[in-house]
Each structure stands twice: as C-alpha cells, then as structure tokens.
Tab-separated table of C-alpha atoms in Angstrom:
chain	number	residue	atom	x	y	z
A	776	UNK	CA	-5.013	52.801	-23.138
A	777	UNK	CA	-2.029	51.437	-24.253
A	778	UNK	CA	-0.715	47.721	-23.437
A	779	UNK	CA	2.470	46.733	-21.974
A	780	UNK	CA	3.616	45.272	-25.393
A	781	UNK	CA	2.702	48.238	-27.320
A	782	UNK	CA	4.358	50.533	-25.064
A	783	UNK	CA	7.732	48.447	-24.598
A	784	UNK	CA	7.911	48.521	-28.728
A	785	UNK	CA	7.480	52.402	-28.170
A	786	UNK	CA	10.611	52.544	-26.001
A	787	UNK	CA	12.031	50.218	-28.066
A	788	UNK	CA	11.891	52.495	-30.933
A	789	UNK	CA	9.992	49.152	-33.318
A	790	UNK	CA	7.560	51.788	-34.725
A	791	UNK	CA	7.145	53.354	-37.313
A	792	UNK	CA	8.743	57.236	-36.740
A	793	UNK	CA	5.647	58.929	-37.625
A	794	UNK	CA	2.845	56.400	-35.266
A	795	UNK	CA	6.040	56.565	-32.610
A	796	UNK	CA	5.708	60.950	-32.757
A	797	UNK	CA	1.865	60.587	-32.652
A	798	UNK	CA	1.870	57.951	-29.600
A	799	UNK	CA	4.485	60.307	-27.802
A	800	UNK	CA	2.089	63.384	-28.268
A	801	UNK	CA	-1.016	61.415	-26.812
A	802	UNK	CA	0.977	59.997	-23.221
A	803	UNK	CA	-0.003	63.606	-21.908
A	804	UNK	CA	-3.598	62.316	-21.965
A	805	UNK	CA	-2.284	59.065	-20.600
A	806	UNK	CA	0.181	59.491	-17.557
A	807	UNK	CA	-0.170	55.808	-16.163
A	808	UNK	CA	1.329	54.578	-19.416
A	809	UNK	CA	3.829	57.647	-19.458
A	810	UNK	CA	4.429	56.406	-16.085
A	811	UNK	CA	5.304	53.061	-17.441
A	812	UNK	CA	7.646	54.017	-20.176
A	813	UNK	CA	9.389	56.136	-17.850
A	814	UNK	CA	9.552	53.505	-16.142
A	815	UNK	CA	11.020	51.319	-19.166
A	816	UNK	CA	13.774	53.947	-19.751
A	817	UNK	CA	14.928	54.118	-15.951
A	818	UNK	CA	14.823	49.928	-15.868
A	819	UNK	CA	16.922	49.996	-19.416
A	820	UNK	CA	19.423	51.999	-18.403
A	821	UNK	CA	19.595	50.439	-15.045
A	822	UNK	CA	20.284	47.386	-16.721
A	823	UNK	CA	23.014	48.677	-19.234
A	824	UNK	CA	24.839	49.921	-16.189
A	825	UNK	CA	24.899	46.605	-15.350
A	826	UNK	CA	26.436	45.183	-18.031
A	827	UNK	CA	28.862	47.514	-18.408
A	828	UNK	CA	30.045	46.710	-14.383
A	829	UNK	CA	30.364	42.958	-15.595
A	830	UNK	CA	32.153	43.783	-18.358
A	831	UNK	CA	34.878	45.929	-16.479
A	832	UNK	CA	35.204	42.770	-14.195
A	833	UNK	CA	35.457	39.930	-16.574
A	834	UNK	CA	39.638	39.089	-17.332
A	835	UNK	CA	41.102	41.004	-20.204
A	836	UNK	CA	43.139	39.586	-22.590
A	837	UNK	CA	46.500	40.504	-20.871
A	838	UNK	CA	45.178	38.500	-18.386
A	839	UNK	CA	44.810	35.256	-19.791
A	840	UNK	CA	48.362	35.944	-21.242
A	841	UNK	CA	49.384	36.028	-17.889
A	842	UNK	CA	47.241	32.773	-16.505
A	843	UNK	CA	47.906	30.674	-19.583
A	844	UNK	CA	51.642	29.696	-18.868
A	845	UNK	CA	50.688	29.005	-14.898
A	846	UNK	CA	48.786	26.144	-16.252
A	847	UNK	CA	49.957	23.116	-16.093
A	848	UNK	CA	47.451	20.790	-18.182
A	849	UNK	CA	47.459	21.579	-21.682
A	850	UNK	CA	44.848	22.821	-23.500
A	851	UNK	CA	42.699	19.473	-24.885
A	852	UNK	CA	40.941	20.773	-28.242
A	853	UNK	CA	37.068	19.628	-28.239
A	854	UNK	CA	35.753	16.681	-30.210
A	855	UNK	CA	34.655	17.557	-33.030
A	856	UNK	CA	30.679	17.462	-32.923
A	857	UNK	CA	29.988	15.324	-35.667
A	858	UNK	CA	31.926	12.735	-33.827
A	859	UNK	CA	29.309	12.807	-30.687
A	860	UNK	CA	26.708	12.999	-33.033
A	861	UNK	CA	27.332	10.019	-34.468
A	862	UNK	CA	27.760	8.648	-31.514
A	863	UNK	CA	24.340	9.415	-30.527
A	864	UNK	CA	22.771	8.221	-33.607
A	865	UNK	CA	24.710	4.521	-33.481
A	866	UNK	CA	22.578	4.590	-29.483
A	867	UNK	CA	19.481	5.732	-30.842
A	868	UNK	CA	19.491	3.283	-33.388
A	869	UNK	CA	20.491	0.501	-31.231
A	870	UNK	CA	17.741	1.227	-28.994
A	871	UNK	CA	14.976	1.830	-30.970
A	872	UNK	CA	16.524	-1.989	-32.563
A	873	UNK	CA	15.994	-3.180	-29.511
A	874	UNK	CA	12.461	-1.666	-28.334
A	875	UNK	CA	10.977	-2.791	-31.741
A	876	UNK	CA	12.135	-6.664	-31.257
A	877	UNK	CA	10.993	-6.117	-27.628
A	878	UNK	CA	7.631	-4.945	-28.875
A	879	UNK	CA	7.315	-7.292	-31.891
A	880	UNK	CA	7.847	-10.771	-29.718
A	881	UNK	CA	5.473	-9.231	-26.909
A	882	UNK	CA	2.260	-8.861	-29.996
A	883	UNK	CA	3.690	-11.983	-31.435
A	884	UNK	CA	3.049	-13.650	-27.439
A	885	UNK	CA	0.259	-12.156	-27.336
A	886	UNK	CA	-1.326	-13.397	-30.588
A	887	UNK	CA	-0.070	-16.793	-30.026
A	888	UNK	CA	-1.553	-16.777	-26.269
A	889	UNK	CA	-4.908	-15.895	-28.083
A	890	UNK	CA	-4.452	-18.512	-31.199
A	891	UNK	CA	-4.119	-21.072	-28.701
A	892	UNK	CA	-6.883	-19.982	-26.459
A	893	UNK	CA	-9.139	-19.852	-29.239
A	894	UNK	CA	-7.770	-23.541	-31.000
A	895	UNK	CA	-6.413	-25.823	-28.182
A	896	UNK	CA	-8.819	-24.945	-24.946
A	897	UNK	CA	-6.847	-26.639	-21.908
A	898	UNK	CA	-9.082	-29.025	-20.449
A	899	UNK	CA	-8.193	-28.408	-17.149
A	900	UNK	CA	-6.891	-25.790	-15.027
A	901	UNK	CA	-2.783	-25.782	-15.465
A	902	UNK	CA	-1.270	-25.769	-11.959
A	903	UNK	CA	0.674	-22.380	-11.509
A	904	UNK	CA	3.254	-22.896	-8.755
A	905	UNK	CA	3.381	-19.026	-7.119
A	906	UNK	CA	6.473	-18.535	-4.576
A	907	UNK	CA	5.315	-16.864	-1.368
A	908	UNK	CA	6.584	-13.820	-0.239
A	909	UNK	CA	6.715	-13.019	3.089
A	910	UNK	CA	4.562	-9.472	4.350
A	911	UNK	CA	6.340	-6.308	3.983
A	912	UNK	CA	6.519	-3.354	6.414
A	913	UNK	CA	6.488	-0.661	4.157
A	914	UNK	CA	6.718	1.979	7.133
A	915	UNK	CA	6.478	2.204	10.448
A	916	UNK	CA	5.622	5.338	12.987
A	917	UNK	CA	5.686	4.793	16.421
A	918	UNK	CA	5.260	8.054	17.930
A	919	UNK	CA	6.365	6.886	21.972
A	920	UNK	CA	8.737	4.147	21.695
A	921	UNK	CA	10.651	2.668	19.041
A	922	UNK	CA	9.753	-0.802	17.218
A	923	UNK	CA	11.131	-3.901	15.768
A	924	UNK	CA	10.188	-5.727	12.716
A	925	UNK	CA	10.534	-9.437	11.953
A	926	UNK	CA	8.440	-12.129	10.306
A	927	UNK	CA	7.087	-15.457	11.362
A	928	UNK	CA	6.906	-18.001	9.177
A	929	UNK	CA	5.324	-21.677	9.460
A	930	UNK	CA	3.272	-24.210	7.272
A	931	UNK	CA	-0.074	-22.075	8.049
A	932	UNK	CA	1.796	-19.185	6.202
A	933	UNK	CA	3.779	-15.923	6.955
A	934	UNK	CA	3.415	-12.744	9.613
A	935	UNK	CA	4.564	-9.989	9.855
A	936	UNK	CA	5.146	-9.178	13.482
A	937	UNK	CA	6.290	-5.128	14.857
A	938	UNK	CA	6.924	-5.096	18.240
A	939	UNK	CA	6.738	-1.733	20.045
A	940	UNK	CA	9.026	-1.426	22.838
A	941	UNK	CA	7.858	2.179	24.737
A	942	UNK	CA	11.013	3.560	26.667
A	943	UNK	CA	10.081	3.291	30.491
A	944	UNK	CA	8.521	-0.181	30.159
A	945	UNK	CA	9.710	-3.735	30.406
A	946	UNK	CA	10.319	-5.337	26.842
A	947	UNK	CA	10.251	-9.187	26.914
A	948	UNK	CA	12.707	-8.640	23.579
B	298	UNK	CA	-40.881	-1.768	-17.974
B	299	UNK	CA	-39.226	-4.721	-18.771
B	300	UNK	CA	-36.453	-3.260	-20.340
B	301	UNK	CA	-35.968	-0.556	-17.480
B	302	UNK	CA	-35.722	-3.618	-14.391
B	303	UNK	CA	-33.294	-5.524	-17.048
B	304	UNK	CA	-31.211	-2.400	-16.879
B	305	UNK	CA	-31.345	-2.100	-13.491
B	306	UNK	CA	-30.554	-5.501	-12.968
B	307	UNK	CA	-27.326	-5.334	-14.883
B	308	UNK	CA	-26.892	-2.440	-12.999
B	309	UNK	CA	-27.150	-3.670	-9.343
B	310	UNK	CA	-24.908	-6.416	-10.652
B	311	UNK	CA	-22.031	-4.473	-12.068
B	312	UNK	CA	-22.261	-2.374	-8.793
B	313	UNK	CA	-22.381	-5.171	-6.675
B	314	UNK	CA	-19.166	-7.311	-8.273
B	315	UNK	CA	-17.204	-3.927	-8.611
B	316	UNK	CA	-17.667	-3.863	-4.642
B	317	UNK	CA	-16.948	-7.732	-4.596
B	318	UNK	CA	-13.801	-6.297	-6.653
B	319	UNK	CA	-12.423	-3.902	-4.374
B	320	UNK	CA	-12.897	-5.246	-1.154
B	321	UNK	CA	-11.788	-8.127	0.991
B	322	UNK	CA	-12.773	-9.292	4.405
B	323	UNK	CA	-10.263	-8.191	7.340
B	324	UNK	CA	-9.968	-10.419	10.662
B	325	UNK	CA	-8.712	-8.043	13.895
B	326	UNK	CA	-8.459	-10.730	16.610
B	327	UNK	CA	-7.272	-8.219	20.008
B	328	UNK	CA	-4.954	-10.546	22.283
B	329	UNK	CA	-3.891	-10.067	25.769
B	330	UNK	CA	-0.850	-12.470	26.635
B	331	UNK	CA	0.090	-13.309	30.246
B	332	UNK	CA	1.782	-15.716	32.329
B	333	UNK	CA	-0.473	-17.904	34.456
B	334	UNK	CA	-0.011	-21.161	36.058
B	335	UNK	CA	-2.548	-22.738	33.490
B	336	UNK	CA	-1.692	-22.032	29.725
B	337	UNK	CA	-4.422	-21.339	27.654
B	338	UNK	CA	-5.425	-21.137	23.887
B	339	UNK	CA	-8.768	-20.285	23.035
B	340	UNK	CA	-9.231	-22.309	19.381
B	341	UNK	CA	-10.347	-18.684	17.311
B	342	UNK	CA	-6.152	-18.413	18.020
B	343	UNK	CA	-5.697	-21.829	16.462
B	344	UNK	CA	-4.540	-20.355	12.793
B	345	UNK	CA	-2.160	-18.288	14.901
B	346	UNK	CA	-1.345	-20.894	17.324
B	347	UNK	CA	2.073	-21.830	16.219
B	348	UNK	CA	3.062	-18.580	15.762
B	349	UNK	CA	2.270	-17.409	19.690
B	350	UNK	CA	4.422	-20.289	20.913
B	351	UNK	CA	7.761	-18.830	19.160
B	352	UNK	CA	10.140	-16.329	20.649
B	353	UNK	CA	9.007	-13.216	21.735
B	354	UNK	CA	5.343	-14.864	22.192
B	355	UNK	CA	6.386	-17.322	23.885
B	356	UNK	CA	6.732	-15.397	26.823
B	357	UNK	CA	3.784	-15.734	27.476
B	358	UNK	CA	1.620	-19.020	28.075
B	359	UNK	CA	-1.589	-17.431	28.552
B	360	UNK	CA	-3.466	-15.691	25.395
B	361	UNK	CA	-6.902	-14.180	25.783
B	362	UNK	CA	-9.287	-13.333	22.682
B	363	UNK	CA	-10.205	-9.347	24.203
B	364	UNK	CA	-12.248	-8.844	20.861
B	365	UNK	CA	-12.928	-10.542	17.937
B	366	UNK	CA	-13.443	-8.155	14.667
B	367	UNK	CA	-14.523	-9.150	11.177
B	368	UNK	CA	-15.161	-6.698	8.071
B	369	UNK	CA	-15.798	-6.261	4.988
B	370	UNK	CA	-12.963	-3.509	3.984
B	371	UNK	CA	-13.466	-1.594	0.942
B	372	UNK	CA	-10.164	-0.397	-0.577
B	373	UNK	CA	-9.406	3.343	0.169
B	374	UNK	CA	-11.882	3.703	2.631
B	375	UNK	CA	-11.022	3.262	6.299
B	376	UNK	CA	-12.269	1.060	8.710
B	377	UNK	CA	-12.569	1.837	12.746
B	378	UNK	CA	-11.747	-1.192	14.442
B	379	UNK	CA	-13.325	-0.833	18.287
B	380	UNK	CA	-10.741	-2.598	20.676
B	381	UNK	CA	-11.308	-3.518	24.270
B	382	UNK	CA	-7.651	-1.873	24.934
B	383	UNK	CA	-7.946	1.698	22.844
B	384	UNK	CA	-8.810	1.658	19.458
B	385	UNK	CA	-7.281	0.832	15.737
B	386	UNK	CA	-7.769	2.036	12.139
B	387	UNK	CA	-7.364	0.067	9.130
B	388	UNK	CA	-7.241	1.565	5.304
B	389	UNK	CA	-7.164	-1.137	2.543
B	390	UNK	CA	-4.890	0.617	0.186
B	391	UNK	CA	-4.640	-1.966	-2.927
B	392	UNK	CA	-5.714	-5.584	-3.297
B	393	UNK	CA	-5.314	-7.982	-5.881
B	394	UNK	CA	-6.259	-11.472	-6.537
B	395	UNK	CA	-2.873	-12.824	-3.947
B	396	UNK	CA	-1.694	-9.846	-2.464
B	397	UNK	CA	-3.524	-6.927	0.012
B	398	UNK	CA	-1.484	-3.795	1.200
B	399	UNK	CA	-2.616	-2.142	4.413
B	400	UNK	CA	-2.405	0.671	7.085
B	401	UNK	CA	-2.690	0.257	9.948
B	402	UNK	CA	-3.004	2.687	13.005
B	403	UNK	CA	-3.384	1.743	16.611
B	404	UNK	CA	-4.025	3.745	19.578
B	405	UNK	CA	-3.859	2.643	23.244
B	406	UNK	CA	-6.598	3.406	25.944
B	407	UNK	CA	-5.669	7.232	26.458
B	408	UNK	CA	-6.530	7.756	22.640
B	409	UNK	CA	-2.154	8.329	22.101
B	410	UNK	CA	-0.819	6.815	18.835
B	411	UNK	CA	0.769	3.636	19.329
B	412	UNK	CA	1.731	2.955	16.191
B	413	UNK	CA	1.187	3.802	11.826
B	414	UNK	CA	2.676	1.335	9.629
B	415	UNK	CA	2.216	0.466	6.213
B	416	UNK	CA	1.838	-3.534	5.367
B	417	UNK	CA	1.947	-5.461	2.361
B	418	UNK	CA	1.364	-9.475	2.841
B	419	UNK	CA	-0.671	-12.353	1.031
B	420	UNK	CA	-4.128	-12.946	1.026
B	421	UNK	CA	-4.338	-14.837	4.777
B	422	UNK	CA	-1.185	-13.928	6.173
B	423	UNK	CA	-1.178	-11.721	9.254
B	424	UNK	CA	0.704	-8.791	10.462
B	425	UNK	CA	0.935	-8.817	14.364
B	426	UNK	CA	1.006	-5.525	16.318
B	427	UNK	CA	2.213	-6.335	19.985
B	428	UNK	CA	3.048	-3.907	22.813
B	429	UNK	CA	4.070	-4.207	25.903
B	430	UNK	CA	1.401	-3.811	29.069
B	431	UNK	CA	3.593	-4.320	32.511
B	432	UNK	CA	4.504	-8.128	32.530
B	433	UNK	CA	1.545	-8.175	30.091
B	434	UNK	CA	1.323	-8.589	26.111
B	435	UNK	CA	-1.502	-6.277	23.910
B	436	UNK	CA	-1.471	-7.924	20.555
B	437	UNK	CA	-3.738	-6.641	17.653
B	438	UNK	CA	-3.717	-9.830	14.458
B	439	UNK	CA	-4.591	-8.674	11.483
B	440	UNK	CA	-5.559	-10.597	8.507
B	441	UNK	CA	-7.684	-9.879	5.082
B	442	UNK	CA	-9.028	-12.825	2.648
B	443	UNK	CA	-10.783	-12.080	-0.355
C-alpha cells in the first residue's frame, strides 16, 4: 500500500525513472492507489486549466499602455526598504530602552521595599488612605421590562440601586 | 502517629483558611415598601435606613423585612437565596481583601426571570434590586463582608 506522499511524488515524477517504472507496473495489484493517482492527474490538470483562464484575464501590457496616461496621480516610487528598516530598528531600540529602565527601577523597588522591611520595621501600622469607588453594574438582563441604574451614596457607604420598571405596571420613577 | 495528626492538622488548617480565603459572608435582606398611614422602619434596615428615605424609596414610608438571609458564599459556587416573593441566586465571582464582584439573578413568584446583573462594589456596600408590585415596592439588599 502506497501513501498519499509517496504516490503524489509518483505523479510528480520526484523518483527515480527506474523505482517510478517498477511502482507503475505494481498499481495493477493496487487499484485504490491507481485510483488516487488518477485522481492526481485529473486534479493537476484541472488546476492548470485554471491558471491558464486567469492568465487570459489578467491586463496585457497594451493595456496598461492604455490606462497609464488616464491617470492622474503620478506614479510615487517606493521607499527604499532599508529606510523602513531603520526605522524599525531606531523603535525597537527605543522600546526595549524603555522596558529595561521600566524593569530595572521595578527590582530596584522591590529590593529596596525588602531592605527596608528587613532593617527599619515600622512600628506601627502606616495609615493607607484608599478612595472609595462606588459599585459597578457590570451588566444587566431584565428579560420583561427594562431597568435603570443609579447609585446611592451616604456616610454609611455606597449602593448600587437597578430599578426594574415591567411595561404594564405603575413605576414610581 | 504523631507525625500523621501533625500532618493532618496542618492540613485541616490550610483547608480551612483557603475557604476563609475565598469566601465572604452575603446579607439578602427581602423588603416590601408601601404607603401606610404609620411609617415604619424595622432597625435590621437601619444600615440601609438613609438610603430608603431618598428618591425613588421614598415613595414609600412603610418598609417590611419579608426575609432576612445570611451566608457564607464561597467564590464560584452559587448560592440559592429562598425569598418570601419568588426566589434569587447569587454567584460570588471574585473577592479580594476591599472589593467583591457578584451575580445576581432574581425571579418573581411565577419562577419568570426578573432580572441577571453583574455587580462589582466594596466590601459592605449594597446593590439594591427593586421592582415594582401594584402601588407596592419588592426590594432584594444585597451585601457581602469578609
């Protein structure tokens, strides 16, 4: 039994001549893989047929000549690519610059955080001042009315209130 | 022997704060709001007191506690909250040390959804579900403290 690959380097003609004659001769004992190259041939020239379509359709030269003095912008020639590259290089640089001073003062914080944890214990808690922030609705389904969202705020802290309003009822909003 | 009850000791510990860790205790107070000639208060509405006497709460000069809930709500698994007036779901999804994010699902008396939201608030603030019943307010407070 033959695989796919072997048989697709058989069509392919990427054998040697001689192994190529000899596999030939055996696909009578095999017809599912003379099947298959069949198969191959049928799908290859399919294909070229193809190609050769495309190619009848895609503009000729006489074309352009006709097409290029219709146009009014002139042709622009491209950057040269060395000039991009460089380009590229200067903003890779820059930003691997930046990412290593990023990552250099974030150890050194780190390792100063621990020196000082290790040689100056606070003796008592330091007071962290942390702004509230009011509740979030991060969604909101309400399958047989609609609803409205709003928070309440006062000195014994925040809610978040959602009102559902169903259509056929009274709504005191 | 000794060293197997140590382990399991240290065990049952670990266990027991990584629960401690991931959980935090969720209030459900179940409200109905009316109008009657005498206004009333019950003091397990005191924290939310100021709250039901501002605009669209105050309404209403009547509140009733309908049912009081409190439990311990591990996060990612949800919690049935049994209501007087239909039912409610809560799922803690994260909590840290200040901040607990929740959803929330209500459904009225006929088992139909009322409502699915999503919540994220401080540790002791609420989030106030409130519907409409006739002349009549349903409110479901919420509120989770580690």
């Amino acid at each position: 039994m033959k695989t796919d690959y072997d048989l697709m380097c058989l069509h392919d003609g990427e054998i040697d001549p001689t192994e190529s004659r000899a596999q030939r001769a055996n696909l009578s004992a095999d017809p599912h893989a003379a099947t298959k190259l069949q198969f191959m041939g049928q799908l290859g020239d399919s294909l070229r047929a193809q190609a050769a379509a495309a190619m009848e359709e895609a503009p000729t030269d006489a074309m352009w000549q006709r097409i290029a003095p219709a146009l009014a912008t002139p042709v622009v020639p491209m950057r040269p690519p060395l000039q991009g590259y460089l380009w590229s290089a200067a903003a890779g640089a820059a930003l691997a610059a930046a990412a290593t001073v990023l990552l250099m003062r974030g150890l050194t914080d780190v390792a100063r955080s621990q020196n000082a944890a290790v040689v100056t214990p606070p003796t008592t808690a330091p007071f962290v001042m942390v702004k509230a922030s009011p509740p979030e609705v991060e969604s909101l389904d309400v399958p047989t009315g609609s609803g409205a969202v709003f928070t309440l705020q006062d000195e014994d802290g925040s809610a978040a209130v959602i009102w559902i309003s169903h259509d056929e009822s009274g709504d005191p909003l | 022997m000794k060293l197997l009850f140590a382990t399991l000791w240290m065990v049952c510990g670990l266990a027991s704060r990584a629960v401690a860790d991931t959980s935090v205790t969720c209030t459900a107070l179940e409200i109905r709001a009316s109008v009657a000639a005498s206004p009333n208060m019950p003091p397990e509405l005191k924290a939310l007191e100021k709250k039901l006497r501002k605009p669209p709460f105050s309404s209403w000069n009547a509140f009733a506690l309908l049912s009081n809930t409190s439990v311990v709500a591990v996060v990612l698994k949800p919690t049935q909250l049994a209501l007087v007036m239909g039912k409610a779901a809560l799922l803690v999804r994260e909590a840290s040390a200040q901040r607990v994010a929740v959803t929330v699902t209500m459904d009225d008396e006929s088992g139909q959804r009322v409502v699915d939201t999503k919540v994220s608030m401080a540790l002791g603030d609420y989030v106030v579900i409130g519907r409409p019943i006739g002349n009549d307010g349903h409110l479901l407070a919420i509120r989770c403290v580690k």
